[in-house]
């Protein structure tokens, strides 16, 4: 059987958690392939809102297995909190949640290093979630990291100590004012490691290979978004993993030829949290309304998200880099009542009109060229089928499909599981 893949096409927070939850009924296994607790994936059903950071978004379904893949970085302290939040739901965690032995661990000093690095950058800071993501992936590629499989073996604490000592020296090197009590942080860390040790660790690439042979259906769940990809995003204002389709192969050990559907998910407008260029960002009433109606606050850090019109130049780039086969448009309901909608279809770049994403998309290099469309007045949140859609929404969707040369198969009209319309 093939593996399907769901990933965000913008700067994250497109609604991946919601759609993975909606699609889980079609799959046996949901597998996260990159990122870590910088992610905040929200899902809602039966009037309850859940936010997951590391645990895949299929965890509330009775039959699905949820796998944390080798490409993910795990903070045991945050992981333990996530498990605590799941306790009221009586989920058989030992059976339903599997963890790759090759996933790397975020140490308390990785978090401190993240804070020190950001503080040292001043105004040029990335706007990191300060979860230690960058330093942990640096230790992974620098071949110094500690993996989940290590904590099954004796002697890993020596490796921990020498790495933490090195990190402390590095924190001193940054010479910034970071207050911390490492003994306290380590007490929490080792306590959480004990919880982690009670879970099921597996050789996940072998597990997924056998699952495919046995005809099991697998959905790979991405975190962040394509424009935060370490290679293809708006570097250096990106995260430290490959958020694009290829990341699912390296983050799970799935062969490229086994990937079938690539579901690309985007908001009907654009948001970004943290620093970095954002050509269609709005500083007017339209942007403020998107933020307010869309409740655009980071699910991990609570920071307000920057809002702007849909950027088709960037979206087209993401569709191509990922080989998206089906699109899903989220949060169309937020745009109800807008007298007009604008969609960026090209950039003015150094006196020239271009339709591709150039190397630099900072405001001094790029001005968006917009196509204006009429908005719709109707409230979409109670609609249950495409037949109820206003003409202006259908026109908006048709325009995007034509520009992106890819069908929009799901339109989401609210945060709840049920507010999902298939086309
Ligand atoms: P993720 O990181 O991609 O999983 O997305 P987040 O959970 O960080 O952010 C998406 C936010 O939008 C969450 O608060 C969701 O509950 C909410 N949401 C998802 N789909 C819709 C939708 O169609 N309409 C509205 N109004 N909210 C939505
Ligand atoms: P989900 O999975 C939105 C952003 C941060 C920062 C940059 C680097 O919920 O879509 P990092 O902590 O990775 O060093 O931060 O990336 N960022 C996200 N923005 N959604 C996310 O995840 C994000 N994860 C990281 O705000 O700008
Ligand atoms: Mg999020």
Tab-separated table of C-alpha atoms and ligand atoms in Angstrom:
chain	number	residue	atom	x	y	z
A	1	UNK	CA	0.000	0.000	0.000
A	2	UNK	CA	1.060	3.563	-0.611
A	3	UNK	CA	1.603	6.351	1.873
A	4	UNK	CA	-0.372	9.601	1.659
A	5	UNK	CA	1.054	12.826	2.911
A	6	UNK	CA	-0.528	15.941	4.390
A	7	UNK	CA	1.450	19.135	4.740
A	8	UNK	CA	1.056	22.887	5.199
A	9	UNK	CA	1.765	25.107	2.168
A	10	UNK	CA	2.226	28.472	3.888
A	11	UNK	CA	4.004	29.559	7.089
A	12	UNK	CA	2.330	26.964	9.307
A	13	UNK	CA	-0.964	26.893	11.227
A	14	UNK	CA	-2.973	26.136	8.099
A	15	UNK	CA	-5.214	23.708	9.998
A	16	UNK	CA	-3.222	20.476	9.632
A	17	UNK	CA	-4.362	19.103	12.991
A	18	UNK	CA	-8.031	19.508	12.114
A	19	UNK	CA	-7.744	17.816	8.720
A	20	UNK	CA	-5.548	14.947	9.932
A	21	UNK	CA	-8.227	14.273	12.561
A	22	UNK	CA	-10.935	14.368	9.850
A	23	UNK	CA	-8.994	12.012	7.554
A	24	UNK	CA	-7.851	9.545	10.223
A	25	UNK	CA	-10.935	7.350	9.713
A	26	UNK	CA	-9.461	6.400	6.316
A	27	UNK	CA	-6.079	5.314	7.705
A	28	UNK	CA	-4.552	2.657	9.952
A	29	UNK	CA	-1.464	4.671	10.872
A	30	UNK	CA	-0.834	8.411	11.326
A	31	UNK	CA	2.870	9.268	11.357
A	32	UNK	CA	4.516	12.604	12.213
A	33	UNK	CA	7.742	12.999	10.245
A	34	UNK	CA	9.477	16.221	11.338
A	35	UNK	CA	9.432	19.183	13.698
A	36	UNK	CA	8.774	18.956	17.380
A	37	UNK	CA	6.923	20.884	20.057
A	38	UNK	CA	7.283	24.091	18.040
A	39	UNK	CA	4.135	22.746	16.347
A	40	UNK	CA	0.684	23.373	17.766
A	41	UNK	CA	-1.973	21.320	16.003
A	42	UNK	CA	-5.546	22.090	17.002
A	43	UNK	CA	-8.539	19.819	16.593
A	44	UNK	CA	-12.090	20.190	17.805
A	45	UNK	CA	-14.959	17.776	18.231
A	46	UNK	CA	-17.831	17.287	20.684
A	47	UNK	CA	-17.330	20.862	21.850
A	48	UNK	CA	-13.772	20.232	23.097
A	49	UNK	CA	-10.667	21.829	21.632
A	50	UNK	CA	-7.380	19.868	21.797
A	51	UNK	CA	-3.903	21.188	21.028
A	52	UNK	CA	-1.197	18.636	20.221
A	53	UNK	CA	2.497	19.464	19.889
A	54	UNK	CA	4.375	16.224	19.304
A	55	UNK	CA	1.684	13.556	19.374
A	56	UNK	CA	0.096	12.926	15.946
A	57	UNK	CA	-3.408	14.249	15.359
A	58	UNK	CA	-4.999	10.814	14.904
A	59	UNK	CA	-4.689	9.986	18.599
A	60	UNK	CA	-8.391	10.462	19.414
A	61	UNK	CA	-9.563	7.807	16.980
A	62	UNK	CA	-10.069	4.410	18.602
A	63	UNK	CA	-8.344	2.292	15.953
A	64	UNK	CA	-5.501	4.348	14.478
A	65	UNK	CA	-1.886	3.783	15.451
A	66	UNK	CA	0.011	7.055	15.923
A	67	UNK	CA	3.714	7.090	15.223
A	68	UNK	CA	6.295	9.726	16.146
A	69	UNK	CA	8.856	9.247	13.373
A	70	UNK	CA	12.649	9.454	13.362
A	71	UNK	CA	12.587	12.950	11.850
A	72	UNK	CA	10.789	14.392	14.875
A	73	UNK	CA	12.582	15.957	17.863
A	74	UNK	CA	11.010	15.189	21.234
A	75	UNK	CA	11.097	17.242	24.408
A	76	UNK	CA	10.324	14.673	27.140
A	77	UNK	CA	8.984	17.393	29.462
A	78	UNK	CA	6.458	18.685	26.920
A	79	UNK	CA	5.659	15.130	25.826
A	80	UNK	CA	4.783	14.198	29.394
A	81	UNK	CA	2.452	17.207	29.638
A	82	UNK	CA	0.768	16.162	26.410
A	83	UNK	CA	0.254	12.662	27.810
A	84	UNK	CA	-1.196	14.148	31.012
A	85	UNK	CA	-3.693	16.139	28.921
A	86	UNK	CA	-4.793	12.920	27.227
A	87	UNK	CA	-5.421	11.061	30.467
A	88	UNK	CA	-9.171	11.882	30.741
A	89	UNK	CA	-9.758	10.252	27.340
A	90	UNK	CA	-8.724	6.723	28.362
A	91	UNK	CA	-6.482	6.139	25.374
A	92	UNK	CA	-4.366	2.972	25.446
A	93	UNK	CA	-1.147	4.953	24.937
A	94	UNK	CA	1.200	1.984	25.123
A	95	UNK	CA	-0.603	0.331	22.240
A	96	UNK	CA	-1.697	3.314	20.160
A	97	UNK	CA	1.340	5.575	20.374
A	98	UNK	CA	4.666	4.351	18.994
A	99	UNK	CA	7.962	6.231	19.032
A	100	UNK	CA	10.886	5.806	16.691
A	101	UNK	CA	14.130	4.901	18.423
A	102	UNK	CA	15.887	7.201	15.976
A	103	UNK	CA	13.991	10.351	17.020
A	104	UNK	CA	16.266	12.888	18.731
A	105	UNK	CA	15.730	14.305	22.210
A	106	UNK	CA	15.523	17.984	23.083
A	107	UNK	CA	17.573	18.581	26.238
A	108	UNK	CA	16.940	21.448	28.676
A	109	UNK	CA	20.171	23.057	27.476
A	110	UNK	CA	18.914	22.998	23.873
A	111	UNK	CA	16.062	25.233	24.991
A	112	UNK	CA	18.495	27.546	26.787
A	113	UNK	CA	20.743	27.680	23.738
A	114	UNK	CA	17.742	28.628	21.595
A	115	UNK	CA	16.990	31.506	23.995
A	116	UNK	CA	20.646	32.607	24.091
A	117	UNK	CA	20.964	32.510	20.306
A	118	UNK	CA	17.777	34.546	19.853
A	119	UNK	CA	18.788	37.084	22.521
A	120	UNK	CA	22.169	37.544	20.840
A	121	UNK	CA	20.508	38.348	17.495
A	122	UNK	CA	18.584	41.364	18.815
A	123	UNK	CA	16.286	42.766	16.119
A	124	UNK	CA	17.384	40.085	13.650
A	125	UNK	CA	15.916	37.307	15.789
A	126	UNK	CA	14.042	34.490	14.023
A	127	UNK	CA	11.090	34.686	16.390
A	128	UNK	CA	11.687	31.052	17.343
A	129	UNK	CA	9.162	29.297	19.573
A	130	UNK	CA	12.143	28.810	21.944
A	131	UNK	CA	11.474	25.089	22.195
A	132	UNK	CA	15.090	24.198	21.415
A	133	UNK	CA	14.350	23.056	17.857
A	134	UNK	CA	17.326	24.693	16.084
A	135	UNK	CA	19.989	23.562	18.589
A	136	UNK	CA	18.605	19.995	18.647
A	137	UNK	CA	18.692	19.631	14.860
A	138	UNK	CA	22.183	21.185	14.915
A	139	UNK	CA	23.331	18.439	17.280
A	140	UNK	CA	21.618	15.860	15.067
A	141	UNK	CA	23.433	16.945	11.898
A	142	UNK	CA	26.594	17.642	13.917
A	143	UNK	CA	26.398	13.979	15.037
A	144	UNK	CA	26.275	14.771	18.733
A	145	UNK	CA	22.592	14.181	19.458
A	146	UNK	CA	20.929	11.842	21.943
A	147	UNK	CA	18.227	9.613	20.514
A	148	UNK	CA	15.246	7.836	22.018
A	149	UNK	CA	17.014	4.499	21.512
A	150	UNK	CA	19.898	5.707	23.704
A	151	UNK	CA	17.697	5.908	26.794
A	152	UNK	CA	17.106	2.147	26.572
A	153	UNK	CA	20.826	1.619	27.093
A	154	UNK	CA	23.176	1.992	30.043
A	155	UNK	CA	25.645	4.821	30.045
A	156	UNK	CA	23.541	7.367	28.150
A	157	UNK	CA	23.635	9.746	31.132
A	158	UNK	CA	27.403	10.179	30.629
A	159	UNK	CA	26.720	11.189	27.053
A	160	UNK	CA	24.015	13.538	28.341
A	161	UNK	CA	26.386	15.138	30.878
A	162	UNK	CA	29.155	15.804	28.414
A	163	UNK	CA	26.709	17.304	25.887
A	164	UNK	CA	25.013	19.469	28.540
A	165	UNK	CA	28.429	20.690	29.759
A	166	UNK	CA	29.332	21.664	26.221
A	167	UNK	CA	26.016	23.495	25.862
A	168	UNK	CA	26.666	25.443	29.065
A	169	UNK	CA	29.990	26.641	27.686
A	170	UNK	CA	28.218	27.652	24.472
A	171	UNK	CA	25.570	29.576	26.444
A	172	UNK	CA	28.394	31.474	28.200
A	173	UNK	CA	29.917	32.220	24.824
A	174	UNK	CA	26.745	34.054	23.723
A	175	UNK	CA	27.314	36.410	26.662
A	176	UNK	CA	23.644	37.335	27.053
A	177	UNK	CA	21.565	37.633	30.188
A	178	UNK	CA	19.803	34.258	30.479
A	179	UNK	CA	18.758	33.242	33.982
A	180	UNK	CA	18.284	29.526	34.625
A	181	UNK	CA	18.444	26.853	37.258
A	182	UNK	CA	19.841	23.843	35.426
A	183	UNK	CA	19.459	21.514	38.416
A	184	UNK	CA	15.714	22.222	38.473
A	185	UNK	CA	15.394	21.808	34.688
A	186	UNK	CA	17.318	18.528	34.820
A	187	UNK	CA	15.119	17.193	37.621
A	188	UNK	CA	12.065	17.789	35.392
A	189	UNK	CA	13.870	16.300	32.405
A	190	UNK	CA	14.893	13.051	34.111
A	191	UNK	CA	11.445	12.683	35.652
A	192	UNK	CA	9.910	13.026	32.182
A	193	UNK	CA	12.450	10.556	30.756
A	194	UNK	CA	11.058	7.955	33.181
A	195	UNK	CA	7.571	8.539	31.749
A	196	UNK	CA	8.933	8.279	28.225
A	197	UNK	CA	10.646	5.000	29.094
A	198	UNK	CA	7.250	3.442	29.840
A	199	UNK	CA	6.122	3.995	26.220
A	200	UNK	CA	6.634	1.772	23.184
A	201	UNK	CA	9.821	2.414	21.204
A	202	UNK	CA	10.167	0.792	17.785
A	203	UNK	CA	12.395	0.565	14.717
A	204	UNK	CA	9.849	2.609	12.841
A	205	UNK	CA	11.199	2.295	9.300
A	206	UNK	CA	10.911	-1.511	9.592
A	207	UNK	CA	7.457	-1.172	11.168
A	208	UNK	CA	6.241	1.033	8.318
A	209	UNK	CA	7.741	-1.271	5.699
A	210	UNK	CA	5.889	-4.270	7.155
A	211	UNK	CA	2.720	-2.218	7.553
A	212	UNK	CA	2.815	-1.354	3.854
A	213	UNK	CA	3.344	-5.019	2.954
A	214	UNK	CA	0.375	-5.935	5.125
A	215	UNK	CA	-1.844	-3.513	3.201
A	216	UNK	CA	-2.132	-0.957	5.983
A	217	UNK	CA	-2.996	2.635	5.046
A	218	UNK	CA	-0.615	5.335	6.260
A	219	UNK	CA	-0.995	9.111	6.453
A	220	UNK	CA	2.158	11.156	7.110
A	221	UNK	CA	1.422	14.343	9.081
A	222	UNK	CA	3.611	17.366	8.450
A	223	UNK	CA	4.342	20.165	10.879
A	224	UNK	CA	5.058	23.843	10.179
A	225	UNK	CA	4.663	24.830	6.507
A	226	UNK	CA	6.588	24.814	3.225
A	227	UNK	CA	7.713	28.442	3.587
A	228	UNK	CA	9.381	27.477	6.888
A	229	UNK	CA	11.336	24.627	5.232
A	230	UNK	CA	15.068	24.774	6.017
A	231	UNK	CA	15.964	24.570	2.295
A	232	UNK	CA	12.984	26.054	0.469
A	233	UNK	CA	11.562	28.482	3.019
A	234	UNK	CA	12.321	32.144	3.655
A	235	UNK	CA	15.784	31.422	5.088
A	236	UNK	CA	17.004	32.253	7.707
A	237	UNK	CA	13.478	32.894	9.014
A	238	UNK	CA	12.585	29.217	8.889
A	239	UNK	CA	12.547	26.194	11.134
A	240	UNK	CA	15.350	23.611	11.166
A	241	UNK	CA	13.744	20.677	9.343
A	242	UNK	CA	12.471	19.814	5.879
A	243	UNK	CA	8.768	20.511	6.108
A	244	UNK	CA	8.246	19.698	2.428
A	245	UNK	CA	7.267	16.341	0.906
A	246	UNK	CA	10.803	14.945	0.781
A	247	UNK	CA	10.959	15.322	4.573
A	248	UNK	CA	8.409	12.523	4.880
A	249	UNK	CA	10.838	10.118	3.184
A	250	UNK	CA	13.783	10.976	5.426
A	251	UNK	CA	11.615	11.521	8.500
A	252	UNK	CA	9.932	8.118	8.292
A	253	UNK	CA	12.117	5.947	6.088
A	254	UNK	CA	9.455	5.709	3.393
A	255	UNK	CA	10.768	5.379	-0.174
A	256	UNK	CA	9.887	8.288	-2.531
A	257	UNK	CA	8.044	5.993	-4.939
A	258	UNK	CA	5.681	4.904	-2.170
A	259	UNK	CA	4.204	8.372	-1.679
A	260	UNK	CA	0.811	8.561	-3.385
A	261	UNK	CA	-1.477	11.479	-2.587
A	262	UNK	CA	0.099	14.722	-1.394
A	263	UNK	CA	-2.582	16.769	0.369
A	264	UNK	CA	-1.582	20.425	0.476
A	265	UNK	CA	-3.420	22.555	2.980
A	266	UNK	CA	-3.718	26.353	2.933
A	267	UNK	CA	-5.743	29.123	4.506
A	268	UNK	CA	-7.999	31.257	2.261
A	269	UNK	CA	-5.714	34.111	3.343
A	270	UNK	CA	-2.164	34.036	4.791
A	271	UNK	CA	-0.718	34.170	8.302
A	272	UNK	CA	2.748	34.095	9.746
A	273	UNK	CA	3.951	34.022	13.359
A	274	UNK	CA	7.512	35.104	14.151
A	275	UNK	CA	9.868	37.259	12.071
A	276	UNK	CA	10.662	37.224	8.368
A	277	UNK	CA	9.377	38.551	5.055
A	278	UNK	CA	5.650	38.412	4.238
A	279	UNK	CA	4.867	40.309	1.003
A	280	UNK	CA	1.057	40.343	1.336
A	281	UNK	CA	0.993	41.293	5.035
A	282	UNK	CA	-1.758	43.774	5.921
A	283	UNK	CA	-1.523	46.539	8.496
A	284	UNK	CA	-5.094	47.785	7.936
A	285	UNK	CA	-8.633	46.891	8.993
A	286	UNK	CA	-8.763	43.874	6.658
A	287	UNK	CA	-5.743	42.301	8.383
A	288	UNK	CA	-7.109	43.160	11.811
A	289	UNK	CA	-10.437	41.497	10.917
A	290	UNK	CA	-8.688	38.312	9.724
A	291	UNK	CA	-6.794	38.155	13.023
A	292	UNK	CA	-9.893	38.784	15.125
A	293	UNK	CA	-12.443	36.621	13.303
A	294	UNK	CA	-9.860	33.909	12.596
A	295	UNK	CA	-8.669	33.988	16.213
A	296	UNK	CA	-5.126	34.138	14.869
A	297	UNK	CA	-2.989	33.492	17.926
A	298	UNK	CA	-0.191	30.903	17.974
A	299	UNK	CA	-1.333	27.545	19.391
A	300	UNK	CA	2.128	27.026	20.957
A	301	UNK	CA	3.228	30.493	22.053
A	302	UNK	CA	-0.029	32.518	22.086
A	303	UNK	CA	1.643	35.234	19.981
A	304	UNK	CA	-0.646	37.144	17.577
A	305	UNK	CA	-0.207	35.902	14.020
A	306	UNK	CA	0.515	38.431	11.285
A	307	UNK	CA	-2.255	38.342	8.634
A	308	UNK	CA	-2.480	39.168	4.934
A	309	UNK	CA	-4.078	38.359	1.582
A	310	UNK	CA	-3.567	35.016	-0.114
A	311	UNK	CA	-0.220	34.900	-1.940
A	312	UNK	CA	-0.551	32.721	-5.032
A	313	UNK	CA	3.071	33.233	-6.068
A	314	UNK	CA	4.220	31.624	-2.829
A	315	UNK	CA	1.433	29.040	-2.864
A	316	UNK	CA	2.215	27.941	-6.409
A	317	UNK	CA	5.853	27.514	-5.392
A	318	UNK	CA	4.797	25.295	-2.480
A	319	UNK	CA	2.458	23.236	-4.691
A	320	UNK	CA	5.339	22.577	-7.065
A	321	UNK	CA	8.056	21.832	-4.508
A	322	UNK	CA	5.765	19.301	-2.831
A	323	UNK	CA	4.089	17.799	-5.887
A	324	UNK	CA	0.677	18.476	-4.334
A	325	UNK	CA	-2.078	16.313	-5.851
A	326	UNK	CA	-5.072	17.730	-3.916
A	327	UNK	CA	-5.641	21.005	-2.130
A	328	UNK	CA	-7.632	21.800	0.979
A	329	UNK	CA	-8.766	25.352	1.655
A	330	UNK	CA	-9.224	26.325	5.289
A	331	UNK	CA	-10.928	29.198	7.092
A	332	UNK	CA	-12.981	30.522	4.158
A	333	UNK	CA	-15.601	31.363	6.814
A	334	UNK	CA	-13.262	34.033	8.214
A	335	UNK	CA	-13.582	36.041	4.977
A	336	UNK	CA	-17.417	36.254	5.101
A	337	UNK	CA	-18.520	39.882	5.059
A	338	UNK	CA	-15.398	41.245	3.319
A	339	UNK	CA	-16.580	43.715	0.650
A	340	UNK	CA	-13.645	42.711	-1.576
A	341	UNK	CA	-10.910	40.087	-1.613
A	342	UNK	CA	-7.451	40.455	-3.029
A	343	UNK	CA	-5.217	37.660	-4.267
A	344	UNK	CA	-1.557	38.223	-5.078
A	345	UNK	CA	-0.879	36.778	-8.536
A	346	UNK	CA	2.555	38.290	-9.274
A	347	UNK	CA	5.326	40.366	-7.704
A	348	UNK	CA	6.889	43.595	-8.888
A	349	UNK	CA	10.539	42.738	-8.464
A	350	UNK	CA	13.318	45.158	-9.388
A	351	UNK	CA	11.055	46.922	-11.903
A	352	UNK	CA	9.875	43.680	-13.452
A	353	UNK	CA	6.614	41.728	-13.021
A	354	UNK	CA	7.453	38.150	-12.042
A	355	UNK	CA	5.344	35.091	-11.224
A	356	UNK	CA	7.889	32.967	-9.373
A	357	UNK	CA	9.300	33.279	-5.863
A	358	UNK	CA	12.659	35.081	-6.116
A	359	UNK	CA	15.647	34.621	-3.776
A	360	UNK	CA	14.733	37.754	-1.787
A	361	UNK	CA	11.133	38.526	-0.947
A	362	UNK	CA	11.727	41.299	1.584
A	363	UNK	CA	9.464	44.351	1.269
A	364	UNK	CA	12.278	46.421	-0.295
A	365	UNK	CA	12.580	43.909	-3.155
A	366	UNK	CA	9.036	42.807	-3.734
A	367	UNK	CA	5.610	44.507	-4.063
A	368	UNK	CA	2.592	42.273	-4.583
A	369	UNK	CA	0.426	42.630	-7.699
A	370	UNK	CA	-3.192	41.889	-6.791
A	371	UNK	CA	-6.250	40.598	-8.580
A	372	UNK	CA	-9.369	41.901	-6.853
A	373	UNK	CA	-12.503	39.796	-6.484
A	374	UNK	CA	-15.919	40.418	-4.879
A	375	UNK	CA	-16.390	38.982	-1.392
A	376	UNK	CA	-19.409	37.056	-0.056
A	377	UNK	CA	-21.746	38.056	2.764
A	378	UNK	CA	-23.103	34.645	3.772
A	379	UNK	CA	-22.050	32.887	6.975
A	380	UNK	CA	-20.405	29.631	5.830
A	381	UNK	CA	-20.072	27.976	9.229
A	382	UNK	CA	-23.415	26.119	9.144
A	383	UNK	CA	-23.152	25.022	5.533
A	384	UNK	CA	-22.907	21.300	4.921
A	385	UNK	CA	-22.527	20.991	1.148
A	386	UNK	CA	-21.058	22.834	-1.810
A	387	UNK	CA	-24.597	23.427	-3.135
A	388	UNK	CA	-25.032	26.031	-0.384
A	389	UNK	CA	-21.908	28.007	-1.305
A	390	UNK	CA	-22.406	31.602	-2.508
A	391	UNK	CA	-21.408	32.310	-6.102
A	392	UNK	CA	-18.515	34.569	-5.013
A	393	UNK	CA	-16.971	31.723	-2.984
A	394	UNK	CA	-17.310	29.319	-5.915
A	395	UNK	CA	-15.654	31.930	-8.142
A	396	UNK	CA	-12.817	32.378	-5.611
A	397	UNK	CA	-12.245	28.597	-5.473
A	398	UNK	CA	-12.413	28.236	-9.274
A	399	UNK	CA	-9.879	31.061	-9.694
A	400	UNK	CA	-7.436	29.423	-7.262
A	401	UNK	CA	-7.810	25.989	-8.854
A	402	UNK	CA	-7.044	27.449	-12.269
A	403	UNK	CA	-4.015	29.391	-11.053
A	404	UNK	CA	-2.642	26.476	-9.002
A	405	UNK	CA	-3.575	23.819	-11.594
A	406	UNK	CA	-4.669	21.546	-8.753
A	407	UNK	CA	-8.170	20.627	-7.488
A	408	UNK	CA	-9.441	21.915	-4.133
A	409	UNK	CA	-11.088	18.835	-2.649
A	410	UNK	CA	-11.914	20.029	0.855
A	411	UNK	CA	-13.263	23.393	1.995
A	412	UNK	CA	-13.200	23.911	5.744
A	413	UNK	CA	-15.807	26.311	7.155
A	414	UNK	CA	-15.058	26.236	10.882
A	415	UNK	CA	-12.736	24.654	13.459
A	416	UNK	CA	-14.957	21.661	14.265
A	417	UNK	CA	-14.508	18.224	12.708
A	418	UNK	CA	-18.019	18.463	11.239
A	419	UNK	CA	-17.402	21.821	9.533
A	420	UNK	CA	-15.638	20.136	6.634
A	421	UNK	CA	-17.052	20.073	3.117
A	422	UNK	CA	-15.819	17.592	0.493
A	423	UNK	CA	-16.005	18.617	-3.154
B	1	LIG	P1	-1.984	23.594	12.413
B	1	LIG	O1	-0.731	23.970	13.135
B	1	LIG	O2	-1.803	23.580	10.923
B	1	LIG	O3	-2.603	22.314	12.919
B	1	LIG	O4	-3.036	24.758	12.713
B	1	LIG	P2	-3.314	25.446	14.133
B	1	LIG	O5	-4.087	24.512	14.978
B	1	LIG	O6	-2.068	26.021	14.704
B	1	LIG	O7	-4.171	26.705	13.690
B	1	LIG	C1	-5.348	26.584	12.978
B	1	LIG	C2	-6.462	27.280	13.797
B	1	LIG	O8	-7.588	27.480	12.992
B	1	LIG	C3	-6.935	26.432	14.970
B	1	LIG	O9	-7.329	27.285	16.003
B	1	LIG	C4	-8.132	25.687	14.385
B	1	LIG	O10	-9.068	25.306	15.383
B	1	LIG	C5	-8.697	26.738	13.484
B	1	LIG	N1	-9.388	26.252	12.273
B	1	LIG	C6	-9.078	25.196	11.486
B	1	LIG	N2	-9.879	25.177	10.398
B	1	LIG	C7	-10.695	26.241	10.501
B	1	LIG	C8	-11.744	26.769	9.676
B	1	LIG	O11	-12.041	26.280	8.602
B	1	LIG	N3	-12.343	27.910	10.128
B	1	LIG	C9	-12.035	28.519	11.299
B	1	LIG	N4	-12.681	29.612	11.642
B	1	LIG	N5	-11.063	28.029	12.099
B	1	LIG	C10	-10.397	26.921	11.702
B	2	LIG	P1	2.632	24.265	13.153
B	2	LIG	O1	2.992	22.807	12.983
B	2	LIG	C1	3.714	28.438	12.726
B	2	LIG	C2	7.940	29.464	13.271
B	2	LIG	C3	8.319	30.287	14.481
B	2	LIG	C4	9.536	31.003	13.951
B	2	LIG	C5	10.192	29.957	13.054
B	2	LIG	C6	11.298	29.172	13.737
B	2	LIG	O2	1.719	24.523	14.294
B	2	LIG	O3	2.146	24.827	11.860
B	2	LIG	P2	11.439	27.335	15.644
B	2	LIG	O4	10.775	27.249	16.989
B	2	LIG	O5	11.110	26.203	14.742
B	2	LIG	O6	12.903	27.591	15.759
B	2	LIG	O7	10.827	28.670	14.988
B	2	LIG	O8	9.154	29.073	12.679
B	2	LIG	N1	7.191	28.217	13.575
B	2	LIG	C7	5.890	28.062	13.336
B	2	LIG	N2	4.968	28.934	12.876
B	2	LIG	N3	3.370	27.163	12.997
B	2	LIG	C8	4.286	26.273	13.424
B	2	LIG	O9	4.016	24.963	13.559
B	2	LIG	C9	5.610	26.714	13.670
B	2	LIG	N4	6.742	26.132	14.124
B	2	LIG	C10	7.698	27.060	14.045
B	2	LIG	O10	7.289	31.166	14.844
B	2	LIG	O11	9.134	32.072	13.125
B	3	LIG	MG1	-0.101	25.365	14.554
